Short mmCIF file of N, CA, C and O in Angstrom, two decimals:
data_model
loop_
_atom_site.label_atom_id
_atom_site.label_comp_id
_atom_site.label_asym_id
_atom_site.label_seq_id
_atom_site.Cartn_x
_atom_site.Cartn_y
_atom_site.Cartn_z
N MET A 1 0.83 -1.19 0.00
CA MET A 1 0.00 0.00 0.00
C MET A 1 0.88 1.26 0.00
O MET A 1 0.63 2.17 -0.76
N VAL A 2 1.89 1.31 0.87
CA VAL A 2 2.77 2.47 0.92
C VAL A 2 3.50 2.63 -0.41
O VAL A 2 3.63 3.74 -0.93
N GLU A 3 3.94 1.52 -0.97
CA GLU A 3 4.63 1.57 -2.26
C GLU A 3 3.74 2.17 -3.35
O GLU A 3 4.20 2.95 -4.18
N ASP A 4 2.45 1.81 -3.34
CA ASP A 4 1.51 2.36 -4.33
C ASP A 4 1.39 3.87 -4.20
O ASP A 4 1.36 4.59 -5.20
N ILE A 5 1.34 4.35 -2.97
CA ILE A 5 1.22 5.80 -2.74
C ILE A 5 2.49 6.50 -3.21
O ILE A 5 2.45 7.50 -3.93
N LEU A 6 3.64 5.97 -2.80
CA LEU A 6 4.91 6.62 -3.11
C LEU A 6 5.25 6.59 -4.59
O LEU A 6 5.98 7.46 -5.08
N SER A 7 4.73 5.61 -5.31
CA SER A 7 5.04 5.51 -6.74
C SER A 7 3.97 6.16 -7.62
O SER A 7 4.09 6.13 -8.85
N ASP A 8 2.97 6.77 -7.03
CA ASP A 8 1.90 7.42 -7.78
C ASP A 8 2.45 8.68 -8.46
O ASP A 8 2.84 9.64 -7.79
N LYS A 9 2.50 8.67 -9.76
CA LYS A 9 3.08 9.79 -10.54
C LYS A 9 2.29 11.09 -10.36
O LYS A 9 2.87 12.18 -10.31
N ASN A 10 0.96 11.00 -10.26
CA ASN A 10 0.15 12.21 -10.04
C ASN A 10 0.50 12.86 -8.72
O ASN A 10 0.67 14.08 -8.64
N LEU A 11 0.62 12.06 -7.67
CA LEU A 11 0.99 12.59 -6.35
C LEU A 11 2.39 13.19 -6.38
O LEU A 11 2.61 14.29 -5.88
N THR A 12 3.31 12.47 -6.99
CA THR A 12 4.69 12.97 -7.12
C THR A 12 4.71 14.31 -7.85
O THR A 12 5.40 15.24 -7.43
N ASN A 13 3.97 14.43 -8.93
CA ASN A 13 3.92 15.68 -9.69
C ASN A 13 3.32 16.81 -8.87
O ASN A 13 3.82 17.94 -8.91
N ILE A 14 2.26 16.55 -8.13
CA ILE A 14 1.65 17.58 -7.27
C ILE A 14 2.67 18.10 -6.27
O ILE A 14 2.85 19.31 -6.09
N ILE A 15 3.35 17.18 -5.60
CA ILE A 15 4.32 17.57 -4.56
C ILE A 15 5.49 18.33 -5.17
O ILE A 15 5.88 19.39 -4.68
N LYS A 16 6.03 17.84 -6.27
CA LYS A 16 7.19 18.51 -6.89
C LYS A 16 6.80 19.85 -7.50
O LYS A 16 7.60 20.79 -7.48
N ASN A 17 5.58 19.98 -8.01
CA ASN A 17 5.13 21.28 -8.51
C ASN A 17 4.95 22.27 -7.37
O ASN A 17 5.17 23.47 -7.55
N TYR A 18 4.58 21.79 -6.20
CA TYR A 18 4.36 22.68 -5.05
C TYR A 18 5.66 23.04 -4.35
O TYR A 18 5.92 24.21 -4.07
N LEU A 19 6.49 22.04 -4.06
CA LEU A 19 7.71 22.27 -3.28
C LEU A 19 8.95 22.49 -4.14
O LEU A 19 9.94 23.04 -3.67
N GLY A 20 8.92 22.04 -5.38
CA GLY A 20 10.09 22.14 -6.25
C GLY A 20 10.57 20.75 -6.64
O GLY A 20 10.31 19.77 -5.95
N LYS A 21 11.28 20.69 -7.76
CA LYS A 21 11.66 19.39 -8.31
C LYS A 21 12.65 18.63 -7.43
O LYS A 21 12.83 17.43 -7.58
N ASP A 22 13.29 19.31 -6.48
CA ASP A 22 14.23 18.63 -5.60
C ASP A 22 13.58 18.15 -4.29
O ASP A 22 14.27 17.74 -3.36
N ALA A 23 12.24 18.15 -4.22
CA ALA A 23 11.53 17.69 -3.02
C ALA A 23 11.89 16.24 -2.73
O ALA A 23 12.02 15.42 -3.63
N LYS A 24 12.07 15.93 -1.45
CA LYS A 24 12.46 14.58 -1.02
C LYS A 24 11.55 14.12 0.12
O LYS A 24 11.11 14.91 0.94
N LEU A 25 11.32 12.82 0.18
CA LEU A 25 10.61 12.20 1.29
C LEU A 25 11.57 12.09 2.46
O LEU A 25 12.68 11.59 2.30
N ASP A 26 11.17 12.59 3.64
CA ASP A 26 12.09 12.49 4.76
C ASP A 26 11.58 11.61 5.90
O ASP A 26 12.38 11.16 6.71
N THR A 27 10.30 11.31 5.96
CA THR A 27 9.81 10.48 7.06
C THR A 27 8.52 9.77 6.66
O THR A 27 7.66 10.35 6.02
N ILE A 28 8.42 8.53 7.09
CA ILE A 28 7.17 7.78 7.05
C ILE A 28 6.97 7.25 8.46
O ILE A 28 7.90 6.68 9.05
N SER A 29 5.80 7.47 9.01
CA SER A 29 5.53 6.92 10.34
C SER A 29 4.10 6.42 10.41
O SER A 29 3.24 6.89 9.67
N LEU A 30 3.89 5.45 11.26
CA LEU A 30 2.57 4.91 11.51
C LEU A 30 2.18 5.30 12.92
O LEU A 30 2.92 5.03 13.87
N ASP A 31 1.06 5.99 13.04
CA ASP A 31 0.60 6.44 14.35
C ASP A 31 -0.84 6.00 14.58
O ASP A 31 -1.61 5.85 13.62
N THR A 32 -1.18 5.82 15.83
CA THR A 32 -2.57 5.60 16.21
C THR A 32 -3.00 6.77 17.06
O THR A 32 -2.19 7.36 17.77
N THR A 33 -4.24 7.13 16.96
CA THR A 33 -4.79 8.23 17.73
C THR A 33 -5.85 7.69 18.66
O THR A 33 -6.77 7.00 18.23
N LYS A 34 -5.70 7.99 19.94
CA LYS A 34 -6.67 7.53 20.93
C LYS A 34 -7.64 8.65 21.25
O LYS A 34 -7.24 9.76 21.57
N LEU A 35 -8.92 8.37 21.14
CA LEU A 35 -9.96 9.34 21.43
C LEU A 35 -10.02 9.62 22.92
O LEU A 35 -9.93 8.70 23.73
N ASN A 36 -10.13 10.90 23.28
CA ASN A 36 -10.24 11.34 24.68
C ASN A 36 -9.11 10.82 25.55
O ASN A 36 -9.31 10.42 26.69
N SER A 37 -7.91 10.84 25.03
CA SER A 37 -6.74 10.40 25.78
C SER A 37 -6.54 11.30 27.00
O SER A 37 -6.81 12.50 26.96
N HIS A 38 -6.05 10.73 28.07
CA HIS A 38 -5.78 11.53 29.28
C HIS A 38 -4.56 12.43 29.09
O HIS A 38 -4.41 13.41 29.79
N SER A 39 -3.72 12.09 28.16
CA SER A 39 -2.56 12.94 27.88
C SER A 39 -2.81 13.69 26.58
O SER A 39 -2.93 13.09 25.52
N ASN A 40 -2.92 14.99 26.67
CA ASN A 40 -3.16 15.81 25.49
C ASN A 40 -1.92 15.86 24.61
O ASN A 40 -0.80 15.86 25.10
N SER A 41 -2.14 15.90 23.34
CA SER A 41 -1.05 16.02 22.38
C SER A 41 -0.83 17.50 22.09
O SER A 41 -1.79 18.27 22.00
N ILE A 42 0.42 17.87 21.91
CA ILE A 42 0.72 19.26 21.57
C ILE A 42 0.12 19.64 20.22
O ILE A 42 -0.16 20.79 19.94
N SER A 43 -0.15 18.64 19.37
CA SER A 43 -0.73 18.91 18.06
C SER A 43 -2.21 19.29 18.14
O SER A 43 -2.80 19.67 17.14
N GLU A 44 -2.81 19.23 19.33
CA GLU A 44 -4.20 19.63 19.50
C GLU A 44 -4.35 21.15 19.58
O GLU A 44 -5.47 21.66 19.53
N GLN A 45 -3.25 21.87 19.71
CA GLN A 45 -3.29 23.33 19.72
C GLN A 45 -3.08 23.84 18.30
O GLN A 45 -2.34 23.23 17.52
N TRP A 46 -3.72 24.98 17.96
CA TRP A 46 -3.51 25.57 16.64
C TRP A 46 -2.04 25.93 16.51
O TRP A 46 -1.46 26.56 17.39
N HIS A 47 -1.42 25.54 15.39
CA HIS A 47 0.00 25.77 15.19
C HIS A 47 0.38 25.63 13.72
O HIS A 47 -0.39 25.12 12.93
N TYR A 48 1.56 26.11 13.41
CA TYR A 48 2.22 25.75 12.16
C TYR A 48 3.48 25.00 12.57
O TYR A 48 4.04 25.24 13.65
N ASP A 49 3.92 24.06 11.77
CA ASP A 49 5.14 23.31 12.10
C ASP A 49 6.33 24.23 11.86
O ASP A 49 6.35 25.01 10.91
N ASN A 50 7.31 24.13 12.71
CA ASN A 50 8.44 25.06 12.65
C ASN A 50 9.53 24.57 11.71
O ASN A 50 10.70 24.51 12.06
N VAL A 51 9.13 24.26 10.45
CA VAL A 51 10.08 23.74 9.46
C VAL A 51 9.97 24.46 8.12
O VAL A 51 10.60 24.04 7.16
N GLY A 52 9.17 25.51 8.03
CA GLY A 52 8.95 26.15 6.73
C GLY A 52 7.92 25.36 5.94
O GLY A 52 7.14 24.60 6.51
N ASN A 53 7.92 25.51 4.63
CA ASN A 53 6.95 24.79 3.80
C ASN A 53 7.36 23.33 3.67
O ASN A 53 8.43 23.03 3.17
N ARG A 54 6.49 22.47 4.15
CA ARG A 54 6.70 21.02 4.07
C ARG A 54 5.33 20.38 3.93
O ARG A 54 4.36 20.85 4.50
N ILE A 55 5.26 19.33 3.17
CA ILE A 55 3.99 18.63 2.94
C ILE A 55 3.82 17.54 3.99
O ILE A 55 4.76 16.79 4.28
N LYS A 56 2.63 17.45 4.54
CA LYS A 56 2.27 16.35 5.43
C LYS A 56 1.10 15.63 4.77
O LYS A 56 0.19 16.26 4.24
N MET A 57 1.16 14.30 4.80
CA MET A 57 0.09 13.50 4.21
C MET A 57 -0.38 12.50 5.26
O MET A 57 0.42 11.80 5.87
N PHE A 58 -1.69 12.46 5.48
CA PHE A 58 -2.30 11.46 6.35
C PHE A 58 -3.07 10.49 5.46
O PHE A 58 -3.94 10.92 4.70
N PHE A 59 -2.73 9.23 5.55
CA PHE A 59 -3.47 8.18 4.85
C PHE A 59 -4.21 7.39 5.91
O PHE A 59 -3.61 6.89 6.85
N PHE A 60 -5.54 7.30 5.78
CA PHE A 60 -6.36 6.75 6.85
C PHE A 60 -6.66 5.27 6.64
O PHE A 60 -7.04 4.84 5.56
N LEU A 61 -6.50 4.51 7.70
CA LEU A 61 -6.76 3.08 7.68
C LEU A 61 -8.18 2.75 8.13
O LEU A 61 -8.62 1.61 8.00
N ASN A 62 -8.86 3.73 8.69
CA ASN A 62 -10.27 3.54 9.07
C ASN A 62 -11.00 4.87 8.95
O ASN A 62 -10.38 5.91 8.78
N SER A 63 -12.31 4.81 9.06
CA SER A 63 -13.16 6.00 8.99
C SER A 63 -13.72 6.32 10.36
O SER A 63 -14.03 5.41 11.13
N THR A 64 -13.85 7.61 10.65
CA THR A 64 -14.49 8.03 11.89
C THR A 64 -14.88 9.50 11.78
O THR A 64 -14.25 10.26 11.06
N LYS A 65 -15.91 9.87 12.49
CA LYS A 65 -16.31 11.28 12.60
C LYS A 65 -15.92 11.82 13.99
O LYS A 65 -16.17 12.97 14.31
N LEU A 66 -15.29 10.98 14.81
CA LEU A 66 -14.98 11.35 16.19
C LEU A 66 -13.69 12.12 16.35
O LEU A 66 -13.49 12.80 17.35
N ILE A 67 -12.77 11.99 15.40
CA ILE A 67 -11.54 12.78 15.41
C ILE A 67 -11.41 13.45 14.05
O ILE A 67 -12.05 13.05 13.09
N ASN A 68 -10.60 14.49 14.00
CA ASN A 68 -10.40 15.17 12.72
C ASN A 68 -9.13 16.00 12.74
O ASN A 68 -8.51 16.18 13.80
N THR A 69 -8.78 16.49 11.58
CA THR A 69 -7.71 17.46 11.43
C THR A 69 -8.35 18.75 10.94
O THR A 69 -9.13 18.72 9.99
N GLU A 70 -8.05 19.85 11.61
CA GLU A 70 -8.57 21.16 11.20
C GLU A 70 -7.42 21.94 10.55
O GLU A 70 -6.28 21.84 10.97
N PHE A 71 -7.77 22.70 9.55
CA PHE A 71 -6.78 23.38 8.71
C PHE A 71 -7.33 24.75 8.34
O PHE A 71 -8.52 24.90 8.09
N ILE A 72 -6.45 25.74 8.29
CA ILE A 72 -6.85 27.10 7.90
C ILE A 72 -6.27 27.40 6.52
O ILE A 72 -5.06 27.58 6.35
N GLU A 73 -7.17 27.42 5.53
CA GLU A 73 -6.77 27.66 4.14
C GLU A 73 -6.08 29.00 3.98
O GLU A 73 -6.48 29.99 4.58
N GLY A 74 -5.05 29.01 3.15
CA GLY A 74 -4.36 30.26 2.82
C GLY A 74 -3.26 30.64 3.78
O GLY A 74 -2.40 31.46 3.44
N THR A 75 -3.24 30.08 4.99
CA THR A 75 -2.22 30.48 5.97
C THR A 75 -0.87 29.87 5.65
O THR A 75 0.14 30.26 6.26
N ASN A 76 -0.80 28.96 4.69
CA ASN A 76 0.50 28.42 4.27
C ASN A 76 1.36 29.49 3.61
O ASN A 76 2.57 29.35 3.52
N ARG A 77 0.75 30.59 3.16
CA ARG A 77 1.49 31.65 2.49
C ARG A 77 2.05 32.70 3.46
O ARG A 77 2.77 33.61 3.05
N ILE A 78 1.73 32.56 4.74
CA ILE A 78 2.28 33.49 5.74
C ILE A 78 3.77 33.24 5.87
O ILE A 78 4.22 32.11 5.96
N LYS A 79 4.55 34.31 5.89
CA LYS A 79 5.99 34.20 6.11
C LYS A 79 6.24 34.30 7.61
O LYS A 79 6.30 35.39 8.17
N HIS A 80 6.34 33.16 8.27
CA HIS A 80 6.56 33.14 9.72
C HIS A 80 7.99 33.51 10.05
O HIS A 80 8.92 33.17 9.30
N LYS A 81 8.17 34.17 11.18
CA LYS A 81 9.50 34.57 11.62
C LYS A 81 9.89 33.90 12.92
O LYS A 81 11.01 34.07 13.39
N LYS A 82 8.95 33.16 13.52
CA LYS A 82 9.22 32.51 14.80
C LYS A 82 9.12 31.01 14.61
O LYS A 82 8.18 30.51 14.02
N PHE A 83 10.12 30.29 15.16
CA PHE A 83 10.19 28.86 14.90
C PHE A 83 10.45 28.02 16.15
O PHE A 83 11.00 26.95 16.05
N ASN A 84 10.06 28.51 17.32
CA ASN A 84 10.11 27.61 18.47
C ASN A 84 8.69 27.20 18.81
O ASN A 84 7.72 27.82 18.38
N THR A 85 8.54 26.14 19.56
CA THR A 85 7.23 25.52 19.79
C THR A 85 6.21 26.50 20.35
O THR A 85 5.09 26.56 19.85
N LEU A 86 6.56 27.28 21.34
CA LEU A 86 5.59 28.21 21.94
C LEU A 86 5.15 29.29 20.96
O LEU A 86 3.99 29.66 20.91
N GLU A 87 6.08 29.81 20.18
CA GLU A 87 5.76 30.92 19.27
C GLU A 87 5.06 30.49 17.99
O GLU A 87 4.60 31.33 17.23
N THR A 88 4.97 29.19 17.74
CA THR A 88 4.26 28.71 16.55
C THR A 88 2.79 28.46 16.84
O THR A 88 2.05 28.05 15.95
N ARG A 89 2.35 28.74 18.06
CA ARG A 89 0.96 28.52 18.47
C ARG A 89 0.14 29.80 18.30
O ARG A 89 0.67 30.90 18.39
N ILE A 90 -1.17 29.62 18.06
CA ILE A 90 -2.10 30.74 17.93
C ILE A 90 -3.37 30.34 18.70
O ILE A 90 -3.74 29.17 18.74
N SER A 91 -4.02 31.31 19.28
CA SER A 91 -5.18 31.01 20.12
C SER A 91 -6.43 30.69 19.29
O SER A 91 -6.57 31.13 18.15
N GLU A 92 -7.32 29.94 19.90
CA GLU A 92 -8.62 29.63 19.28
C GLU A 92 -9.38 30.92 18.99
O GLU A 92 -10.02 31.06 17.95
N GLU A 93 -9.28 31.89 19.90
CA GLU A 93 -9.98 33.17 19.71
C GLU A 93 -9.50 33.89 18.46
O GLU A 93 -10.29 34.43 17.69
N GLU A 94 -8.18 33.90 18.25
CA GLU A 94 -7.65 34.57 17.06
C GLU A 94 -8.04 33.81 15.80
O GLU A 94 -8.39 34.43 14.79
N ILE A 95 -8.01 32.50 15.85
CA ILE A 95 -8.45 31.70 14.69
C ILE A 95 -9.89 32.04 14.34
O ILE A 95 -10.22 32.32 13.19
N ASN A 96 -10.76 32.04 15.34
CA ASN A 96 -12.19 32.31 15.10
C ASN A 96 -12.45 33.73 14.62
O ASN A 96 -13.38 33.97 13.86
N ARG A 97 -11.62 34.67 15.04
CA ARG A 97 -11.81 36.08 14.68
C ARG A 97 -11.34 36.36 13.25
O ARG A 97 -11.93 37.17 12.54
N ILE A 98 -10.30 35.67 12.81
CA ILE A 98 -9.67 36.02 11.54
C ILE A 98 -9.92 35.01 10.43
O ILE A 98 -10.06 35.37 9.27
N TYR A 99 -9.99 33.75 10.76
CA TYR A 99 -9.94 32.71 9.74
C TYR A 99 -11.17 31.82 9.72
O TYR A 99 -11.93 31.76 10.67
N LYS A 100 -11.30 31.09 8.62
CA LYS A 100 -12.35 30.09 8.48
C LYS A 100 -11.69 28.72 8.44
O LYS A 100 -10.74 28.49 7.69
N LYS A 101 -12.21 27.79 9.25
CA LYS A 101 -11.62 26.46 9.37
C LYS A 101 -12.16 25.50 8.32
O LYS A 101 -13.31 25.58 7.92
N LYS A 102 -11.31 24.58 7.91
CA LYS A 102 -11.70 23.42 7.11
C LYS A 102 -11.48 22.21 8.02
O LYS A 102 -10.47 22.14 8.71
N ILE A 103 -12.41 21.27 7.98
CA ILE A 103 -12.31 20.09 8.83
C ILE A 103 -12.24 18.85 7.95
O ILE A 103 -13.05 18.68 7.04
N PHE A 104 -11.26 18.00 8.24
CA PHE A 104 -11.08 16.75 7.51
C PHE A 104 -11.21 15.58 8.48
O PHE A 104 -10.42 15.45 9.41
N CYS A 105 -12.22 14.74 8.26
CA CYS A 105 -12.41 13.54 9.07
C CYS A 105 -11.78 12.35 8.35
O CYS A 105 -11.85 12.27 7.12
N PRO A 106 -11.20 11.43 9.10
CA PRO A 106 -10.62 10.24 8.47
C PRO A 106 -11.67 9.43 7.70
O PRO A 106 -12.77 9.20 8.19
N SER A 107 -11.31 9.04 6.51
CA SER A 107 -12.15 8.19 5.67
C SER A 107 -11.25 7.08 5.14
O SER A 107 -10.22 7.36 4.51
N ARG A 108 -11.61 5.85 5.42
CA ARG A 108 -10.76 4.69 5.09
C ARG A 108 -10.27 4.73 3.64
O ARG A 108 -11.02 5.00 2.72
N SER A 109 -8.98 4.51 3.48
CA SER A 109 -8.28 4.47 2.19
C SER A 109 -8.23 5.82 1.48
O SER A 109 -7.93 5.88 0.29
N LYS A 110 -8.51 6.90 2.19
CA LYS A 110 -8.40 8.25 1.64
C LYS A 110 -7.22 8.95 2.32
O LYS A 110 -6.73 8.51 3.35
N ALA A 111 -6.80 10.05 1.75
CA ALA A 111 -5.67 10.79 2.31
C ALA A 111 -5.97 12.28 2.26
O ALA A 111 -6.78 12.74 1.47
N ILE A 112 -5.30 13.01 3.14
CA ILE A 112 -5.26 14.47 3.02
C ILE A 112 -3.79 14.86 2.93
O ILE A 112 -2.92 14.21 3.51
N ILE A 113 -3.54 15.91 2.20
CA ILE A 113 -2.19 16.43 2.02
C ILE A 113 -2.28 17.93 2.28
O ILE A 113 -3.16 18.60 1.74
N PHE A 114 -1.37 18.45 3.10
CA PHE A 114 -1.38 19.90 3.34
C PHE A 114 0.02 20.39 3.68
O PHE A 114 0.89 19.62 4.06
N ASP A 115 0.20 21.68 3.52
CA ASP A 115 1.46 22.35 3.83
C ASP A 115 1.47 22.64 5.33
O ASP A 115 0.59 23.33 5.85
N THR A 116 2.47 22.13 6.03
CA THR A 116 2.52 22.29 7.49
C THR A 116 2.92 23.70 7.91
O THR A 116 2.94 24.00 9.10
N ASN A 117 3.20 24.58 6.96
CA ASN A 117 3.43 25.99 7.28
C ASN A 117 2.11 26.69 7.60
O ASN A 117 2.08 27.75 8.19
N ALA A 118 1.00 26.07 7.21
CA ALA A 118 -0.34 26.61 7.50
C ALA A 118 -0.73 26.26 8.93
O ALA A 118 -0.27 25.27 9.50
N TYR A 119 -1.62 27.07 9.49
CA TYR A 119 -2.17 26.74 10.81
C TYR A 119 -3.05 25.50 10.69
O TYR A 119 -3.89 25.40 9.80
N HIS A 120 -2.85 24.57 11.62
CA HIS A 120 -3.61 23.33 11.65
C HIS A 120 -3.58 22.76 13.06
O HIS A 120 -2.80 23.22 13.91
N ARG A 121 -4.42 21.77 13.31
CA ARG A 121 -4.40 21.07 14.59
C ARG A 121 -5.16 19.74 14.46
O ARG A 121 -5.99 19.57 13.57
N GLY A 122 -4.84 18.85 15.37
CA GLY A 122 -5.58 17.61 15.49
C GLY A 122 -6.66 17.79 16.54
O GLY A 122 -6.46 18.50 17.52
N ASN A 123 -7.80 17.17 16.33
CA ASN A 123 -8.90 17.26 17.29
C ASN A 123 -9.26 15.83 17.69
O ASN A 123 -9.87 15.12 16.90
N TYR A 124 -8.87 15.44 18.91
CA TYR A 124 -9.01 14.07 19.34
C TYR A 124 -10.02 13.85 20.45
O TYR A 124 -10.18 12.75 20.94
N ALA A 125 -10.69 14.89 20.90
CA ALA A 125 -11.62 14.75 22.02
C ALA A 125 -12.98 15.32 21.63
O ALA A 125 -13.09 16.49 21.31
N LYS A 126 -13.97 14.48 21.63
CA LYS A 126 -15.34 14.93 21.31
C LYS A 126 -16.25 14.59 22.45
O LYS A 126 -16.07 13.66 23.15
#
């Protein structure tokens, strides 16, 4: 399954057109998300990843409406100047005042791809 995704020419073209022809894969990881976990994840806060423009892809192994990834369209074009964990966070109030959220729920065998320079967060507690 991973090989099929990585060898997909359409996906490769999308990524290279967005990031540049020298774009490289740097990590593959398998994670599970626990609903209403007692330990909150730092990814549950609105943030941009402190790495500049980088593509993140989630490929879902199951479907659920109980967890999701929220994303703020257009914020990938912001030129951030702060790159430590605390300074990459933004409050829910500021998000609600300025931006409109997009919500992506896991759907089995589907994927989402987004630029981690944009504001996003995981939502694991309903």
